[in-house]
Amino acid sequence: MSDPKRGMRRALTSYGDEAFSLFLRKAFIKAMGYTDDALDRPVIGITNTFSGYNACHRNVPELIEAVKRGVMLAGGLPIEFPTISLHESFSHPTSMYLRNLMSIDVEEMIRAQPMDAVVLIGGCDKTVPALLMGAASANTPAIVLVTGPMITGSHRGERLGACTDCRRFWGKYRAGELDEREITEINGALAPSAGTCMVMGTASTMACMTEALGMMLPGGAAAPAVHADRLRAAEATGARAVGLAKDRLTPEQIMTPRAFENALRMLLAIGGSTNAIVHIAAVAGRLGIEVDLEAFDRLGRDTPVLVDLKPTGQHYMEDLFKAGGVTTILREIRPLLNEDCLTVNGRTLGENIDAAPAPFPQDVVRPFADPIFREGGIAVLRGNIAPNGAIIKQSAANPTLLQHTGRAVVFASLEDLAERIDSDDLDVAADDVLVLQSAGPKGAPGMPESGYLPIPRKLARQGVKDMVRISDARMSGTAFGTIVLHVSPESAMGGPLALIRNGDLIKLDTEARRIDLLIDEKELEARRLAWQPPPPRAEDDRGYRKLFLESVEQAERGCDFDFLKPPATTRTPTR
Ligand code: FES
């Protein structure tokens, strides 16, 4: 390859003598056993997100082998390189705290090393957003390959999976319905294979949205991690990466405002994870595109939930795969889509739908005219508690609580919550509203998935399954309940959430898209003036923690670092 800006000639180390830089680079890379012929091919980088801590990425080594096969079949030179790997249960204090760090790693390693295109292998919740954010900023041709969902497990004849059933059974254990022995048996059956959580949690949501966004090959989202089709998708992804390098098709050509609108339609139609709205805002933000929450809510008014998957429905990802995968969903919501958006295979979304296998009878994706929920899964709320917005996953809520007024029971922090939630002395009733403060992006820090406040043990034992819960935290995509999240501005910045006191009345009116504290404006102002920021913690003034606290933005802006984004020039959704 003679193009001075391609292959091994890209991104040379600075020695002040480019010819020498290339000479030295080749000397070292030849120690890997490559020939000059190999080194003259288009170079395809492959992110290696394998980690011994990350079971969701257990199959990454074999995926890399299949990607390499595809790259070589298409005439390229595949070179893998490591990036940060984030697993939800192995990321203290929370994976969201580390997402931006991973995105910086991805961006800088794509920039630093010679590659004409990059295959982004991810899967577990924060990895796909971080990969997309990094790739968007680097703007090198890129294509996503997910590790794929786990297959389901079984417990005493009942099908189950991570992690909706983790929460369901844990709730039963807390309520005294399961003993120690049975909960231990269940613990061993919830995650039975490599791959990501097999319900419509954040990983599955991001996979489906990435396919709708156009950054993944058609059919790439749903094939289980252990299925041969997952390896075939990997091989095809590698081969297409060479095509991307030749076509110089960049992320910003694919991830346009109209393409993000398609991804948001997908989020709504699948009843997807609330986390995805934060992640997609962060990815779009890297390209100067702002996600307009009001317009997103308008999309939700005419985008029904069609996919019958846990936590809102009954099936699992392997069932969606057998039902035709994301294409089956795209076909149903086709009239709502921007079909002319270019995708990573060089064809438009509409052309991909036309080229997909013919539809067949199935019961996982409902017809547009017979939805599971007549509106999209997520609604955007405003009110004096959340002037800059909050969200509720209405499709996963108890319908009788979507319009509710109740007395506030306030927890000042995660520590306070852990200390008092199960106390027999806690003054709480089933129709109260649980409020958690200081769990936002700066407050926790990292906006952990603690918005799914547990039902106080004494109420759980009485059979209470759901209550209205409000916080500036996030919630796992696998969770369910009448839960108001992402309240902005967050309480650690003096947002109104910080001003709520025990006994205040709170009104949730999902139909009107309102969440309000029913107190006098003068009283609210007096509390605002009296509010004191939480004292700084010892670990707040050094290292990554310092950078995070100084730079992280609020939920509606994607919780990205302000210095990683260009000024917003366009908005999405566009209608
Ligand atoms: Fe990795 Fe659920 S823990 S996808």
Coordinates of C-alpha atoms and ligand atoms in Angstrom, one line a residue:
M1 CA 0.0 0.0 0.0
S2 CA 1.7 3.1 -1.2
D3 CA -0.7 5.8 0.1
P4 CA 1.4 7.8 2.6
K5 CA -1.5 8.2 5.0
R6 CA -2.6 4.5 5.1
G7 CA -1.6 1.2 6.7
M8 CA 1.6 1.2 8.6
R9 CA 2.3 4.8 7.4
R10 CA -0.5 6.2 9.6
A11 CA 0.1 7.9 12.9
L12 CA 3.9 7.6 12.9
T13 CA 5.8 8.1 16.1
S14 CA 7.4 11.6 16.1
Y15 CA 11.1 11.4 15.7
G16 CA 11.4 14.4 13.3
D17 CA 12.2 12.0 10.4
E18 CA 9.2 10.2 9.0
A19 CA 11.2 7.8 6.9
F20 CA 13.1 6.7 10.0
S21 CA 9.9 6.5 12.0
L22 CA 8.5 4.0 9.4
F23 CA 11.8 2.1 9.3
L24 CA 11.8 1.7 13.1
R25 CA 8.2 0.8 13.2
K26 CA 8.6 -1.9 10.6
A27 CA 11.7 -3.3 12.4
F28 CA 9.7 -3.8 15.6
I29 CA 6.5 -5.1 13.9
K30 CA 8.6 -7.6 12.0
A31 CA 9.5 -9.1 15.3
M32 CA 5.8 -10.3 15.3
G33 CA 6.7 -12.4 12.2
Y34 CA 4.9 -10.3 9.6
T35 CA 6.2 -10.1 6.0
D36 CA 6.5 -6.9 3.9
D37 CA 3.5 -8.1 1.9
A38 CA 1.4 -8.4 5.1
L39 CA 2.5 -4.9 6.2
D40 CA 1.5 -3.4 3.0
R41 CA -2.2 -4.4 3.4
P42 CA -4.9 -2.3 4.9
V43 CA -4.5 -2.5 8.7
I44 CA -7.6 -3.4 10.7
G45 CA -7.4 -2.8 14.4
I46 CA -9.4 -5.1 16.7
T47 CA -10.2 -3.9 20.2
N48 CA -9.5 -6.7 22.6
T49 CA -11.9 -6.2 25.6
F50 CA -11.3 -9.6 27.1
S51 CA -10.7 -9.7 30.8
G52 CA -10.6 -12.5 33.3
Y53 CA -13.1 -10.5 35.3
N54 CA -15.6 -10.1 32.5
A55 CA -17.7 -13.2 31.8
C56 CA -19.8 -11.2 29.3
H57 CA -16.6 -11.0 27.2
R58 CA -15.5 -14.6 27.8
N59 CA -15.9 -15.4 24.1
V60 CA -13.8 -12.4 22.9
P61 CA -10.7 -14.5 22.0
E62 CA -12.7 -16.8 19.6
L63 CA -14.5 -13.7 18.2
I64 CA -11.1 -12.1 17.5
E65 CA -10.0 -15.3 15.7
A66 CA -13.1 -15.1 13.5
V67 CA -12.7 -11.4 12.9
K68 CA -9.1 -12.0 11.8
R69 CA -10.2 -14.7 9.4
G70 CA -12.7 -12.3 7.9
V71 CA -10.1 -9.5 7.6
M72 CA -7.6 -11.8 5.9
L73 CA -10.1 -13.3 3.5
A74 CA -10.8 -9.7 2.4
G75 CA -7.1 -8.9 2.0
G76 CA -6.4 -7.0 5.1
L77 CA -4.0 -7.3 8.0
P78 CA -5.7 -7.7 11.4
I79 CA -4.0 -6.5 14.5
E80 CA -5.6 -6.7 17.9
F81 CA -4.9 -4.3 20.7
P82 CA -6.1 -4.2 24.3
T83 CA -8.5 -1.7 25.8
I84 CA -10.1 -1.3 29.2
S85 CA -12.8 -4.0 29.9
L86 CA -15.7 -3.1 32.1
H87 CA -18.0 -5.6 33.7
E88 CA -21.0 -4.4 35.7
S89 CA -20.2 -6.4 38.8
F90 CA -16.5 -5.7 38.8
S91 CA -16.4 -1.9 38.4
H92 CA -16.2 -0.2 41.8
P93 CA -17.9 2.1 42.6
T94 CA -19.9 1.7 39.4
S95 CA -19.1 1.0 35.7
M96 CA -20.6 4.4 34.7
Y97 CA -17.8 6.0 36.6
L98 CA -15.3 4.3 34.3
R99 CA -17.2 4.5 31.0
N100 CA -15.6 7.8 30.0
L101 CA -12.1 6.6 30.9
M102 CA -12.6 3.6 28.6
S103 CA -13.8 5.9 25.8
I104 CA -10.7 8.0 26.2
D105 CA -8.6 4.9 26.0
V106 CA -10.4 3.7 22.9
E107 CA -10.1 7.0 21.2
E108 CA -6.5 7.6 22.0
M109 CA -5.4 4.0 21.1
I110 CA -7.2 4.3 17.7
R111 CA -5.4 7.6 17.1
A112 CA -2.0 6.4 18.4
Q113 CA -1.7 3.2 16.4
P114 CA -1.8 2.7 12.6
M115 CA -5.1 1.3 11.5
D116 CA -7.3 2.0 8.5
A117 CA -10.4 0.7 10.2
V118 CA -11.2 -0.7 13.6
V119 CA -13.5 -3.5 14.7
L120 CA -15.0 -2.6 18.1
I121 CA -15.7 -5.7 20.1
G122 CA -17.8 -5.0 23.2
G123 CA -20.9 -6.2 24.9
C124 CA -21.3 -5.6 28.6
D125 CA -23.3 -2.5 29.4
K126 CA -20.8 0.3 29.3
T127 CA -18.4 -1.1 26.8
V128 CA -20.5 -0.5 23.6
P129 CA -21.2 3.1 24.6
A130 CA -17.5 3.7 25.4
L131 CA -16.4 2.1 22.1
L132 CA -18.8 4.2 20.1
M133 CA -17.9 7.4 22.0
G134 CA -14.2 6.7 21.4
A135 CA -14.7 5.8 17.7
A136 CA -16.9 8.8 17.1
S137 CA -14.2 11.1 18.5
A138 CA -11.4 9.4 16.6
N139 CA -13.6 9.2 13.4
T140 CA -11.6 6.4 11.9
P141 CA -13.8 3.9 10.0
A142 CA -15.3 1.6 12.6
I143 CA -17.7 -1.3 12.9
V144 CA -19.2 -2.8 16.1
L145 CA -19.3 -6.5 17.0
V146 CA -21.0 -7.5 20.2
T147 CA -20.2 -10.6 22.2
G148 CA -23.9 -11.6 22.0
P149 CA -26.4 -12.5 24.7
M150 CA -26.1 -15.5 27.1
I151 CA -28.4 -18.4 26.7
T152 CA -31.0 -18.9 29.4
G153 CA -30.6 -21.0 32.6
S154 CA -33.0 -23.1 34.4
H155 CA -34.1 -23.6 38.1
R156 CA -36.3 -26.5 39.1
G157 CA -37.9 -26.5 35.7
E158 CA -38.3 -22.7 35.4
R159 CA -36.4 -20.9 32.7
L160 CA -34.4 -17.9 34.1
G161 CA -31.7 -15.5 33.3
A162 CA -29.6 -12.5 34.4
C163 CA -30.5 -10.3 35.6
T164 CA -34.2 -9.6 35.8
D165 CA -34.6 -12.9 37.5
C166 CA -31.7 -12.1 39.8
R167 CA -33.8 -9.2 41.2
R168 CA -37.0 -11.2 41.2
F169 CA -35.6 -14.0 43.2
W170 CA -33.6 -11.7 45.5
G171 CA -36.8 -9.9 46.2
K172 CA -38.4 -13.2 47.2
Y173 CA -35.4 -14.1 49.4
R174 CA -35.7 -10.7 51.1
A175 CA -39.4 -11.3 51.7
G176 CA -38.6 -14.6 53.3
E177 CA -40.2 -16.7 50.5
L178 CA -36.9 -18.5 49.6
D179 CA -34.4 -20.1 52.0
E180 CA -30.6 -19.9 51.9
R181 CA -30.2 -23.2 50.0
E182 CA -32.6 -22.3 47.2
I183 CA -31.1 -18.8 46.6
T184 CA -27.7 -20.4 46.4
E185 CA -28.9 -22.9 43.8
I186 CA -30.5 -20.0 41.8
N187 CA -27.2 -18.0 42.0
G188 CA -25.5 -20.8 40.1
A189 CA -28.1 -20.9 37.4
L190 CA -28.6 -17.2 36.5
A191 CA -25.6 -16.8 34.2
P192 CA -25.0 -20.1 32.5
S193 CA -22.8 -19.2 29.5
A194 CA -20.5 -16.6 28.0
G195 CA -22.2 -13.5 26.8
T196 CA -24.2 -10.5 28.0
C197 CA -27.4 -10.5 30.1
M198 CA -30.1 -12.2 28.0
V199 CA -33.0 -9.9 28.9
M200 CA -33.6 -6.5 27.4
G201 CA -31.1 -4.9 29.7
T202 CA -28.6 -2.2 28.8
A203 CA -26.3 -4.6 26.9
S204 CA -29.1 -6.0 24.7
T205 CA -30.6 -2.5 24.3
M206 CA -27.3 -1.0 23.2
A207 CA -26.8 -3.9 20.8
C208 CA -30.2 -3.4 19.2
M209 CA -29.8 0.4 19.0
T210 CA -26.3 0.1 17.5
E211 CA -27.8 -2.1 14.7
A212 CA -30.5 0.5 14.1
L213 CA -28.0 3.3 14.2
G214 CA -26.1 1.6 11.4
M215 CA -22.8 0.9 13.1
M216 CA -23.3 -2.9 13.1
L217 CA -23.9 -5.4 10.3
P218 CA -27.6 -6.4 9.9
G219 CA -28.4 -9.3 12.2
G220 CA -25.5 -8.6 14.5
A221 CA -27.3 -7.8 17.7
A222 CA -29.2 -10.9 18.8
A223 CA -27.2 -14.0 17.9
P224 CA -26.3 -15.7 21.2
A225 CA -22.7 -15.6 22.3
V226 CA -22.3 -19.4 22.0
H227 CA -24.1 -19.7 18.6
A228 CA -22.2 -20.4 15.4
D229 CA -23.9 -17.4 13.9
R230 CA -22.0 -15.2 16.4
L231 CA -18.8 -16.4 14.9
R232 CA -20.1 -16.0 11.4
A233 CA -21.1 -12.4 12.3
A234 CA -17.5 -11.9 13.5
E235 CA -16.0 -13.1 10.3
A236 CA -18.4 -10.9 8.2
T237 CA -17.5 -8.0 10.4
G238 CA -13.8 -8.5 9.9
A239 CA -14.3 -8.7 6.1
R240 CA -16.5 -5.6 6.0
A241 CA -13.9 -3.7 8.1
V242 CA -11.6 -4.0 5.1
G243 CA -14.3 -2.6 2.9
L244 CA -14.8 0.3 5.3
A245 CA -11.1 1.1 5.1
K246 CA -11.2 1.1 1.3
D247 CA -14.4 3.2 1.2
R248 CA -13.1 5.5 4.0
L249 CA -16.6 5.4 5.5
T250 CA -16.3 7.2 8.8
P251 CA -18.5 7.1 11.9
E252 CA -19.7 10.7 11.4
Q253 CA -21.0 9.7 8.0
I254 CA -23.1 7.0 9.6
M255 CA -24.0 8.4 13.0
T256 CA -26.1 11.4 11.7
P257 CA -28.9 13.1 13.6
R258 CA -31.4 11.0 11.6
A259 CA -29.6 7.8 12.3
F260 CA -29.7 8.6 16.1
E261 CA -33.4 9.1 15.6
N262 CA -33.6 5.6 14.3
A263 CA -31.7 4.3 17.3
L264 CA -34.1 6.2 19.6
R265 CA -37.1 4.7 17.9
M266 CA -35.5 1.3 18.5
L267 CA -35.0 2.1 22.2
L268 CA -38.7 2.9 22.5
A269 CA -40.0 -0.1 20.5
I270 CA -38.0 -2.6 22.4
G271 CA -38.9 -1.1 25.8
G272 CA -35.2 -0.8 26.3
S273 CA -33.0 0.2 29.2
T274 CA -33.2 3.7 30.6
N275 CA -29.4 3.8 30.7
A276 CA -29.4 3.8 26.9
I277 CA -30.8 7.4 26.8
V278 CA -27.7 8.6 28.7
H279 CA -25.3 6.5 26.6
I280 CA -26.8 7.6 23.2
A281 CA -26.7 11.2 24.4
A282 CA -23.0 10.8 25.1
V283 CA -22.2 9.1 21.7
A284 CA -24.2 11.8 19.9
G285 CA -22.5 14.5 21.9
R286 CA -19.1 13.4 20.6
L287 CA -20.3 14.4 17.1
G288 CA -21.8 17.7 18.2
I289 CA -25.3 16.3 18.2
E290 CA -27.6 17.1 21.2
V291 CA -30.3 14.7 22.2
D292 CA -33.5 16.7 22.7
L293 CA -35.4 15.0 25.5
E294 CA -38.7 16.7 24.6
A295 CA -38.5 15.6 21.0
F296 CA -37.6 12.1 22.3
D297 CA -40.7 12.1 24.4
R298 CA -42.7 13.1 21.3
L299 CA -41.3 10.1 19.5
G300 CA -42.4 8.0 22.4
R301 CA -46.0 9.1 22.0
D302 CA -46.2 7.3 18.6
T303 CA -43.7 4.5 19.0
P304 CA -45.3 1.5 20.7
V305 CA -43.4 -1.2 22.7
L306 CA -43.5 -4.3 20.4
V307 CA -40.9 -6.6 21.9
D308 CA -42.0 -9.1 24.4
L309 CA -38.8 -9.6 26.4
K310 CA -38.0 -9.5 30.1
P311 CA -38.1 -7.3 32.1
T312 CA -41.3 -5.9 30.5
G313 CA -42.4 -9.1 28.8
Q314 CA -41.7 -12.8 28.9
H315 CA -39.1 -13.9 26.4
Y316 CA -35.3 -13.7 26.3
M317 CA -32.8 -12.6 23.6
E318 CA -32.3 -16.0 22.2
D319 CA -36.0 -16.0 21.4
L320 CA -35.6 -12.6 19.6
F321 CA -32.8 -14.2 17.6
K322 CA -35.0 -17.1 16.6
A323 CA -37.8 -14.6 15.7
G324 CA -35.5 -12.9 13.2
G325 CA -33.7 -10.5 15.4
V326 CA -33.6 -6.7 15.1
T327 CA -34.7 -6.9 11.4
T328 CA -38.1 -8.2 12.6
I329 CA -38.5 -5.1 14.8
L330 CA -37.2 -2.7 12.1
R331 CA -39.8 -4.1 9.7
E332 CA -42.6 -3.4 12.1
I333 CA -41.6 0.2 12.8
R334 CA -40.5 0.9 9.3
P335 CA -43.0 3.7 8.7
L336 CA -41.3 5.6 11.6
L337 CA -37.7 5.1 10.4
N338 CA -35.4 7.3 8.4
E339 CA -34.8 4.6 5.8
D340 CA -32.3 6.6 3.8
C341 CA -29.6 6.5 6.6
L342 CA -26.4 4.9 5.5
T343 CA -25.2 1.9 7.4
V344 CA -21.8 0.4 8.0
N345 CA -22.2 -2.2 5.1
G346 CA -22.5 0.7 2.6
R347 CA -26.2 0.2 2.1
T348 CA -29.1 2.2 3.6
L349 CA -31.3 1.0 6.5
G350 CA -34.2 0.6 4.1
E351 CA -32.1 -1.5 1.7
N352 CA -31.0 -3.7 4.5
I353 CA -34.6 -4.3 5.5
D354 CA -35.5 -5.1 1.9
A355 CA -32.5 -7.6 1.7
A356 CA -33.4 -9.4 5.0
P357 CA -34.9 -12.9 5.0
A358 CA -38.7 -13.0 4.6
P359 CA -40.8 -12.6 7.7
F360 CA -42.4 -15.6 9.3
P361 CA -45.0 -16.2 12.2
Q362 CA -43.5 -15.6 15.6
D363 CA -44.6 -14.3 19.0
V364 CA -41.7 -12.3 20.3
V365 CA -42.1 -9.1 18.2
R366 CA -45.7 -8.0 18.1
P367 CA -47.3 -6.4 15.0
F368 CA -47.4 -2.6 15.1
A369 CA -51.1 -2.6 15.4
D370 CA -51.1 -5.0 18.4
P371 CA -48.4 -3.6 20.7
I372 CA -47.5 -4.6 24.3
F373 CA -47.6 -1.0 25.4
R374 CA -49.2 1.7 23.2
E375 CA -46.5 4.2 23.9
G376 CA -42.7 3.9 24.0
G377 CA -41.1 2.4 27.0
I378 CA -39.6 5.6 28.4
A379 CA -41.3 8.9 29.2
V380 CA -39.5 12.2 30.0
L381 CA -40.7 14.1 33.0
R382 CA -40.3 17.7 34.1
G383 CA -41.5 19.5 37.2
N384 CA -40.2 21.4 40.2
I385 CA -38.2 18.3 41.3
A386 CA -36.6 17.9 37.9
P387 CA -36.3 21.3 36.0
N388 CA -33.8 19.7 33.6
G389 CA -35.6 16.5 33.3
A390 CA -36.1 13.0 34.6
I391 CA -37.2 9.8 33.1
I392 CA -39.5 6.9 33.9
K393 CA -39.7 3.5 32.3
Q394 CA -43.4 3.4 32.1
S395 CA -43.6 0.1 30.4
A396 CA -41.9 -1.6 33.4
A397 CA -43.9 0.3 36.0
N398 CA -47.0 -0.7 37.9
P399 CA -49.8 1.0 35.9
T400 CA -51.7 1.9 39.1
L401 CA -48.7 4.0 40.3
L402 CA -48.1 6.0 37.2
Q403 CA -50.5 8.6 38.6
H404 CA -49.7 8.8 42.3
T405 CA -49.4 11.3 45.2
G406 CA -47.5 10.1 48.3
R407 CA -45.5 11.2 51.3
A408 CA -41.8 11.4 50.9
V409 CA -39.5 9.0 52.8
V410 CA -36.0 10.5 52.2
F411 CA -32.6 8.8 52.3
A412 CA -29.8 11.3 52.2
S413 CA -27.2 9.0 50.5
L414 CA -26.5 5.4 49.6
E415 CA -25.0 4.9 53.0
D416 CA -28.1 6.2 54.7
L417 CA -30.2 3.9 52.5
A418 CA -28.2 0.8 53.3
E419 CA -28.4 1.7 57.0
R420 CA -32.1 2.3 57.4
I421 CA -34.1 0.7 54.6
D422 CA -34.6 -2.6 56.5
S423 CA -35.1 -1.0 59.9
D424 CA -38.3 -2.0 61.7
D425 CA -38.4 1.6 63.0
L426 CA -38.5 3.1 59.5
D427 CA -41.6 5.2 59.2
V428 CA -42.9 4.0 55.8
A429 CA -46.1 2.8 54.3
A430 CA -46.9 1.2 50.9
D431 CA -48.2 4.4 49.4
D432 CA -45.2 6.5 50.4
V433 CA -42.7 7.7 47.8
L434 CA -39.1 6.6 48.5
V435 CA -36.5 9.4 47.7
L436 CA -32.8 8.8 47.3
Q437 CA -30.4 11.8 47.3
S438 CA -26.7 12.2 46.4
A439 CA -26.6 9.3 43.9
G440 CA -26.1 11.3 40.8
P441 CA -23.1 11.7 38.5
K442 CA -21.1 13.8 41.0
G443 CA -22.8 12.8 44.1
A444 CA -22.2 9.1 44.3
P445 CA -20.0 9.6 42.2
G446 CA -20.7 7.9 38.9
M447 CA -24.5 7.7 39.0
P448 CA -24.7 4.1 40.1
E449 CA -27.6 1.8 39.3
S450 CA -29.1 2.4 42.8
G451 CA -32.4 4.0 41.6
Y452 CA -34.1 0.6 42.0
L453 CA -34.4 1.2 45.8
P454 CA -35.3 -2.0 47.5
I455 CA -38.8 -2.2 49.0
P456 CA -38.3 -1.8 52.8
R457 CA -38.1 -5.3 54.3
K458 CA -41.1 -4.8 56.5
L459 CA -43.3 -3.8 53.5
A460 CA -41.8 -6.6 51.4
R461 CA -42.9 -9.1 54.0
Q462 CA -46.4 -7.7 53.8
G463 CA -46.3 -8.5 50.0
V464 CA -45.6 -5.0 48.7
K465 CA -43.9 -5.4 45.3
D466 CA -43.7 -1.9 44.0
M467 CA -43.6 1.7 45.2
V468 CA -42.9 5.0 43.5
R469 CA -39.1 5.7 43.9
I470 CA -37.3 8.8 42.9
S471 CA -33.5 9.5 42.6
D472 CA -30.8 11.1 40.6
A473 CA -29.3 7.7 40.1
R474 CA -29.7 5.2 37.2
M475 CA -31.3 1.8 37.2
S476 CA -30.2 -1.5 35.6
G477 CA -32.0 -2.2 32.4
T478 CA -33.0 -5.5 33.8
A479 CA -34.9 -3.9 36.7
F480 CA -38.6 -3.0 36.8
G481 CA -40.9 -0.9 39.0
T482 CA -42.4 2.6 39.2
I483 CA -39.0 4.3 39.3
V484 CA -38.2 7.9 38.4
L485 CA -34.5 8.3 37.5
H486 CA -31.9 10.7 36.2
V487 CA -33.4 13.6 38.1
S488 CA -31.5 16.7 37.0
P489 CA -29.9 18.8 38.2
E490 CA -28.7 16.3 40.7
S491 CA -28.9 16.8 44.5
A492 CA -25.2 17.0 45.1
M493 CA -25.3 20.2 43.0
G494 CA -28.2 21.7 45.0
G495 CA -30.9 20.5 42.6
P496 CA -34.4 20.5 44.0
L497 CA -34.1 16.7 44.8
A498 CA -31.8 17.8 47.6
L499 CA -34.5 20.0 49.1
I500 CA -37.1 17.2 49.7
R501 CA -37.8 16.4 53.3
N502 CA -39.5 13.5 55.1
G503 CA -43.3 14.0 55.0
D504 CA -43.4 16.3 51.9
L505 CA -46.0 15.3 49.4
I506 CA -44.8 14.3 45.9
K507 CA -47.0 14.0 42.9
L508 CA -46.1 11.8 39.9
D509 CA -48.3 12.5 36.9
T510 CA -46.9 10.4 34.1
E511 CA -49.7 11.2 31.7
A512 CA -48.9 15.0 32.1
R513 CA -45.1 14.2 32.2
R514 CA -44.8 15.8 35.6
I515 CA -42.9 15.1 38.9
D516 CA -43.6 17.8 41.5
L517 CA -43.0 18.5 45.1
L518 CA -46.3 19.9 46.5
I519 CA -44.9 22.7 48.6
D520 CA -45.1 26.4 48.5
E521 CA -42.6 28.1 46.1
K522 CA -41.5 30.4 49.0
E523 CA -40.7 27.4 51.2
L524 CA -38.8 25.8 48.4
E525 CA -36.8 29.0 47.9
A526 CA -36.0 29.2 51.6
R527 CA -34.7 25.6 51.6
R528 CA -32.6 26.4 48.5
L529 CA -31.0 29.3 50.3
A530 CA -30.3 27.2 53.3
W531 CA -28.8 24.3 51.3
Q532 CA -25.2 23.4 51.9
P533 CA -23.1 21.3 49.5
P534 CA -21.9 18.0 50.9
P535 CA -18.4 18.2 52.3
P536 CA -15.6 17.0 50.0
R537 CA -14.4 13.5 50.5
A538 CA -10.7 12.7 51.1
E539 CA -10.3 11.0 47.8
D540 CA -12.0 13.7 45.7
D541 CA -9.0 15.9 45.0
R542 CA -6.6 13.6 43.1
G543 CA -6.3 11.4 40.0
Y544 CA -9.2 10.2 37.9
R545 CA -11.7 11.0 40.7
K546 CA -10.7 14.7 40.5
L547 CA -11.0 14.8 36.7
F548 CA -14.4 13.1 36.9
L549 CA -15.9 15.4 39.5
E550 CA -14.6 18.5 37.7
S551 CA -15.8 17.4 34.2
V552 CA -18.8 15.1 34.3
E553 CA -22.0 16.5 32.9
Q554 CA -25.5 15.8 34.0
A555 CA -27.6 12.9 32.8
E556 CA -29.5 14.7 30.0
R557 CA -26.1 15.5 28.4
G558 CA -24.9 11.9 28.6
C559 CA -22.7 12.2 31.7
D560 CA -19.7 12.7 29.4
F561 CA -16.8 14.9 30.3
D562 CA -17.4 18.4 29.0
F563 CA -13.9 18.6 27.4
L564 CA -14.5 15.6 25.2
K565 CA -17.3 17.1 23.2
P566 CA -17.3 19.7 20.5
P567 CA -20.0 22.4 20.8
A568 CA -23.4 21.1 19.8
T569 CA -24.4 22.1 16.3
T570 CA -27.4 19.9 15.7
R571 CA -30.1 18.2 17.6
T572 CA -31.8 14.8 17.4
P573 CA -34.6 13.6 17.2
T574 CA -35.2 15.8 14.1
R575 CA -38.9 15.9 14.3
Ligands
FES1 FE1 -22.5 -7.8 31.5 FE2 -25.2 -7.8 32.2 S1 -23.4 -7.9 33.5 S2 -24.3 -7.5 30.3

